[in-house]
Coordinates of C-alpha atoms in Angstrom, one line a residue:
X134 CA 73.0 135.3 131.1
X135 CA 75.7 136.9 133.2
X136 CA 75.8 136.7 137.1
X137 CA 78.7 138.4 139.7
X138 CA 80.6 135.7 141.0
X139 CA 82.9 137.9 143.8
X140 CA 84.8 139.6 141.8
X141 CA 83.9 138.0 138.6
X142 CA 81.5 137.0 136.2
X143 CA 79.5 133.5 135.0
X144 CA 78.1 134.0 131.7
X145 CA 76.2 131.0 129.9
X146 CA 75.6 131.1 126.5
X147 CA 72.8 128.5 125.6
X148 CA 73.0 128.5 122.0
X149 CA 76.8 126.8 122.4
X150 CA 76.3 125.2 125.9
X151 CA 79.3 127.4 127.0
X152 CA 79.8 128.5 130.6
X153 CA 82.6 131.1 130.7
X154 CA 84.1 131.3 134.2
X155 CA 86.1 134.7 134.3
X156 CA 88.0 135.3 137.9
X157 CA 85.0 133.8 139.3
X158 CA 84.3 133.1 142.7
X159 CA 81.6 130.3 143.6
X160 CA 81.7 129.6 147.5
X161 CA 77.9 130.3 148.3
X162 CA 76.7 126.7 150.0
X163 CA 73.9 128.1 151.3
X164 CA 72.0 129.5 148.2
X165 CA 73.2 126.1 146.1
X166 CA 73.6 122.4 146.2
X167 CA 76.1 122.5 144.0
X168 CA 79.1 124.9 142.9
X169 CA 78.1 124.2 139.2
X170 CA 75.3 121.9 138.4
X171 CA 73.8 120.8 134.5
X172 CA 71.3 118.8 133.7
X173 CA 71.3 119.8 129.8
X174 CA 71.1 117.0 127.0
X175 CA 74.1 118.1 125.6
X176 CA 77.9 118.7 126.8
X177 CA 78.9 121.6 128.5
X178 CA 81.9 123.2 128.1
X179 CA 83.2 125.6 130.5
X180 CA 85.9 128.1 129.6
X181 CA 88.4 129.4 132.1
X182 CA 89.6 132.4 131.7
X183 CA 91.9 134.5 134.8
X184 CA 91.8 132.6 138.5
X185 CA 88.7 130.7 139.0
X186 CA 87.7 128.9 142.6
X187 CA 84.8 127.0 143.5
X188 CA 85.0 125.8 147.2
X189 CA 82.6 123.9 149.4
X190 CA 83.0 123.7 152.9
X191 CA 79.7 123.1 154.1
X192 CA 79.7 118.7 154.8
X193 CA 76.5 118.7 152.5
X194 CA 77.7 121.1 150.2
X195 CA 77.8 119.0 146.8
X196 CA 79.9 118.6 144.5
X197 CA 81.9 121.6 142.8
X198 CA 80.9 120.5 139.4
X199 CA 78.2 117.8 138.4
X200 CA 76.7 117.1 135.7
X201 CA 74.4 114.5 133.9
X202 CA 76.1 114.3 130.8
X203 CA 79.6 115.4 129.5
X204 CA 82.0 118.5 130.1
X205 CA 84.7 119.8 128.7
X206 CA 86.6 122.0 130.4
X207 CA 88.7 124.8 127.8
X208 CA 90.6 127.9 127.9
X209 CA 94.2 129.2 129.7
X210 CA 93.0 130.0 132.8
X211 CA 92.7 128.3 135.9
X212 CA 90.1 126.5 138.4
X213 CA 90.7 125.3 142.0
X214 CA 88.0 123.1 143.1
X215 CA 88.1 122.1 147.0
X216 CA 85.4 120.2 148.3
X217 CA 85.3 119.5 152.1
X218 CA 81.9 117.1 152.5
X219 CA 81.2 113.6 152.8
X220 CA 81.2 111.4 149.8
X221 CA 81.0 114.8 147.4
X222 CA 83.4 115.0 144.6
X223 CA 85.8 117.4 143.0
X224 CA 84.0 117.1 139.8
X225 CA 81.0 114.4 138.2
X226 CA 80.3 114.0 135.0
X227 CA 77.8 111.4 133.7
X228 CA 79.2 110.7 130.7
X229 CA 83.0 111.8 129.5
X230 CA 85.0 114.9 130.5
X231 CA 87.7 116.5 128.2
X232 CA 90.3 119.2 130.0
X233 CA 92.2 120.9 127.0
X234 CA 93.2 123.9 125.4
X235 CA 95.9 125.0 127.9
X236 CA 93.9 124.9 130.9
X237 CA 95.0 124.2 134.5
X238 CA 92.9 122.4 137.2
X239 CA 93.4 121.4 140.6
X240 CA 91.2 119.8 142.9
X241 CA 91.6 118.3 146.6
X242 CA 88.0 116.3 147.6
X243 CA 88.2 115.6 151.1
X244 CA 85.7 113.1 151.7
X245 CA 85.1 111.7 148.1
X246 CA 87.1 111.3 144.5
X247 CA 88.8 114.0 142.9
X248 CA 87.1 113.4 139.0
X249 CA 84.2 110.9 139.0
X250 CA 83.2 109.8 135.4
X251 CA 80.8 107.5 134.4
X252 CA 82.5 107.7 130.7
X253 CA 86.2 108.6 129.4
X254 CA 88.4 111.3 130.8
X255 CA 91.0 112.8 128.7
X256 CA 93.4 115.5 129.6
X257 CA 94.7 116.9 126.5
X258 CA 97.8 119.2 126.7
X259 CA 96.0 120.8 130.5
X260 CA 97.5 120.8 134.1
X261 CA 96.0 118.7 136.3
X262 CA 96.3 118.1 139.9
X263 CA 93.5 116.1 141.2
X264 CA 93.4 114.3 145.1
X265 CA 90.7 113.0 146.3
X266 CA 89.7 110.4 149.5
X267 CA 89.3 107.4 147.5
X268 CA 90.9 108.4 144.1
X269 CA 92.4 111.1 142.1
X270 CA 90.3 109.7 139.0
X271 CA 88.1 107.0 139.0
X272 CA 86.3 106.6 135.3
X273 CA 86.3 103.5 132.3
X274 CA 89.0 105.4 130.4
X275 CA 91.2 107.7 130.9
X276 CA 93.7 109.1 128.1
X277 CA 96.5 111.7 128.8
X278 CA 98.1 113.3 125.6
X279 CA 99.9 116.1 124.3
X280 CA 102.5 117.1 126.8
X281 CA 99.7 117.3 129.6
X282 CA 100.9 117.0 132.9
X283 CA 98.7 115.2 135.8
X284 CA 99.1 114.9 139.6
X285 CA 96.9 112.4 141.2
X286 CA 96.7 111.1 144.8
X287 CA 93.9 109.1 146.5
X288 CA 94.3 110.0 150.1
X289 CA 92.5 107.3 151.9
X290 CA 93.8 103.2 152.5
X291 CA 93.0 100.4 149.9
X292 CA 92.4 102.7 146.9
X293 CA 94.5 104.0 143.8
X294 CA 95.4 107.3 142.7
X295 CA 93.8 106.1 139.1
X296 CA 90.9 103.5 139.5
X297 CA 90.1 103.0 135.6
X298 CA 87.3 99.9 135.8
X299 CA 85.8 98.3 133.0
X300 CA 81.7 98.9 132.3
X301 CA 79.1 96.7 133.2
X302 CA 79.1 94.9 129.5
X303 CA 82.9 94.6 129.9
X304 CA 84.2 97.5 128.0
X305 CA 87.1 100.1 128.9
X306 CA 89.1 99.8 131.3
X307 CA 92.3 101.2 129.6
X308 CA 94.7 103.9 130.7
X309 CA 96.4 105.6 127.7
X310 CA 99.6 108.0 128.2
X311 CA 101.0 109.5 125.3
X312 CA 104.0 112.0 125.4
X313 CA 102.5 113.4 129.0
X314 CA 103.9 114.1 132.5
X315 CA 102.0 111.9 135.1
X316 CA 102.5 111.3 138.6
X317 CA 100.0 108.8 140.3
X318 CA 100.5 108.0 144.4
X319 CA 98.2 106.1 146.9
X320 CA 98.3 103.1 149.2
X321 CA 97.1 100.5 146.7
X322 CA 98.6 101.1 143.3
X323 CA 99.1 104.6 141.8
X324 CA 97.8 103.5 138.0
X325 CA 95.2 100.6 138.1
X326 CA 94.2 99.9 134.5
X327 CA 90.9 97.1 134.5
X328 CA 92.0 96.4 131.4
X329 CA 95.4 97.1 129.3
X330 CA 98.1 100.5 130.1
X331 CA 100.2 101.7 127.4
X332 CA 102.6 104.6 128.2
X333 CA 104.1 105.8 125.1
X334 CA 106.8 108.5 125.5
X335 CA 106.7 111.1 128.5
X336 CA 107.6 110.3 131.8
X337 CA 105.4 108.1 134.4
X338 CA 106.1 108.1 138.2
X339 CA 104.1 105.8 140.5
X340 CA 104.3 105.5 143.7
X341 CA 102.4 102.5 146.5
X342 CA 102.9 102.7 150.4
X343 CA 101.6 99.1 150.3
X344 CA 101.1 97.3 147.3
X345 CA 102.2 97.5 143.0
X346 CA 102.7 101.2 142.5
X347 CA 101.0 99.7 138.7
X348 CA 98.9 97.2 138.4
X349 CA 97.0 96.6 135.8
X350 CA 94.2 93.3 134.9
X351 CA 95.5 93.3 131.0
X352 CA 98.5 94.0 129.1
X353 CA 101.4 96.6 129.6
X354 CA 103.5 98.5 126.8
X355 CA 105.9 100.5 127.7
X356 CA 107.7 102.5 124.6
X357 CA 108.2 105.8 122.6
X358 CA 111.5 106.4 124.5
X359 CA 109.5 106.7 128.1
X360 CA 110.9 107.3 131.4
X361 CA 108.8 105.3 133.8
X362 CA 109.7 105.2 137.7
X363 CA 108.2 103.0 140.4
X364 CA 108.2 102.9 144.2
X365 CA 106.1 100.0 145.3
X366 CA 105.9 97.5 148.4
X367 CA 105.4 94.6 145.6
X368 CA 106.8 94.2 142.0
X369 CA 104.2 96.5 139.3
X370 CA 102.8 94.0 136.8
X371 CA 99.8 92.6 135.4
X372 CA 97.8 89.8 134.5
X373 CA 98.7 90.1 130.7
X374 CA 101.8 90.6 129.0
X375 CA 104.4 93.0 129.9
X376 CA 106.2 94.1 126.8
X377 CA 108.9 97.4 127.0
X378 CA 110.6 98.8 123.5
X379 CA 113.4 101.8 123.8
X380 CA 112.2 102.8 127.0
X381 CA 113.6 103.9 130.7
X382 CA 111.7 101.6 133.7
X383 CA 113.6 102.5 137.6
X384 CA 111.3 100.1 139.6
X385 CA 112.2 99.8 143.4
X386 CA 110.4 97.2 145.6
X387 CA 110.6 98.5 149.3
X388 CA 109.4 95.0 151.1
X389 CA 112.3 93.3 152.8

């Protein structure tokens, strides 16, 4: 199945769940709820290929990606996402979402979160750039690997550019950074882990107009030779332990 998308195409292939997105243009609010919307069992991957936007302007326009279950987004092309209504977000998965293979997405959510997941995000050697009102990721994982390099801003007061909570039984929680490029700013702390952060190699810079540019409700391990910067109105800590081995930590605290 094939569809003209402006100047592009959308073509779903059902036998491998894939939705190839190639210089694709989805803007129509009035024919759709949505700028992409699944509701199949399984995970959907959608593969970028050339410029790809999806834009929502109308302030009931959806979300520019939601789904029930999980997506992973693939390929070495590129998708802006911008989202103008209330509560809406950038992209909604329920269950994980996985942005690999080279990919780059940016997203700016004006009245909701840039990537809402109700399982584990992982950005694995992609570009991402994701702001949104009340977070640039909220989700119970979130894992960054493999040279990727992430932007994330929450706009709005009293919230964090990465709110990574724990589940309802407890579990998660954890923010993993692994030889990666991330940048994390918003009025309460940039990285909030529910549970335990480990950076390990890469370089991390937080940043908090008016509170821990990190926080986290666990442990923190900084090593693998990382270069971690911090701008905060309070000290970054946690309520664990906070252990760093052959690594590079510039922390300013800005209250007088």
């Amino acid at each position: 199945l094939s569809i003209a998308c402006g100047e592009g195409t959308a073509t779903y292939d059902p036998d491998t769940a894939t939705l190839t997105l190639h210089n694709a243009t989805i803007d129509n609010d009035i024919m759709a709820n949505y700028g992409i919307k699944a509701s199949i069992p399984n995970r959907l991957k959608i593969k970028l290929t050339g410029a790809n936007t999806i834009t929502r302007t109308d302030i009931g326009g959806g979300a520019g990606i939601c789904s029930d279950n999980a997506v992973e987004i693939i390929g070495d092309g590129t998708l802006t996402i911008n989202v103008k209504g209330d509560t809406y977000d950038g992209i909604y998965t329920g269950n994980d979402l996985k942005i690999s293979d080279k990919a780059t997405v940016k997203i700016n959510s004006k009245g909701g979160l840039g990537i809402s997941s109700e399982g584990i995000v992982e950005i694995d050697g992609a570009i991402v750039d994701s702001a949104g009102l009340y977070a640039g990721i909220d989700a119970y994982e979130l894992k960054i690997t493999n040279g990727a390099d992430v932007t994330l801003k929450a706009t709005s007061e009293h919230c964090n550019g990465a709110f990574i909570r724990k589940d309802n039984e407890g579990n998660g929680g954890n923010i993993e950074l692994i030889a990666s490029k991330v940048k994390a700013t918003s009025y309460y702390p940039g990285l909030y882990a529910g549970n335990n952060l480990t950076v390990n190699g890469g370089e991390v810079s937080c940043t908090s107009t008016a509170d821990s540019a990190i926080w986290t409700k666990g442990n923190i391990l900084i090593k693998g030779g990382a270069k971690v910067t911090t701008d905060g109105k309070y000290p970054m800590g946690c309520d664990g332990s906070f252990t760093v081995e052959e690594a590079e930590i510039d922390a300013k605290n800005t209250n007088e």
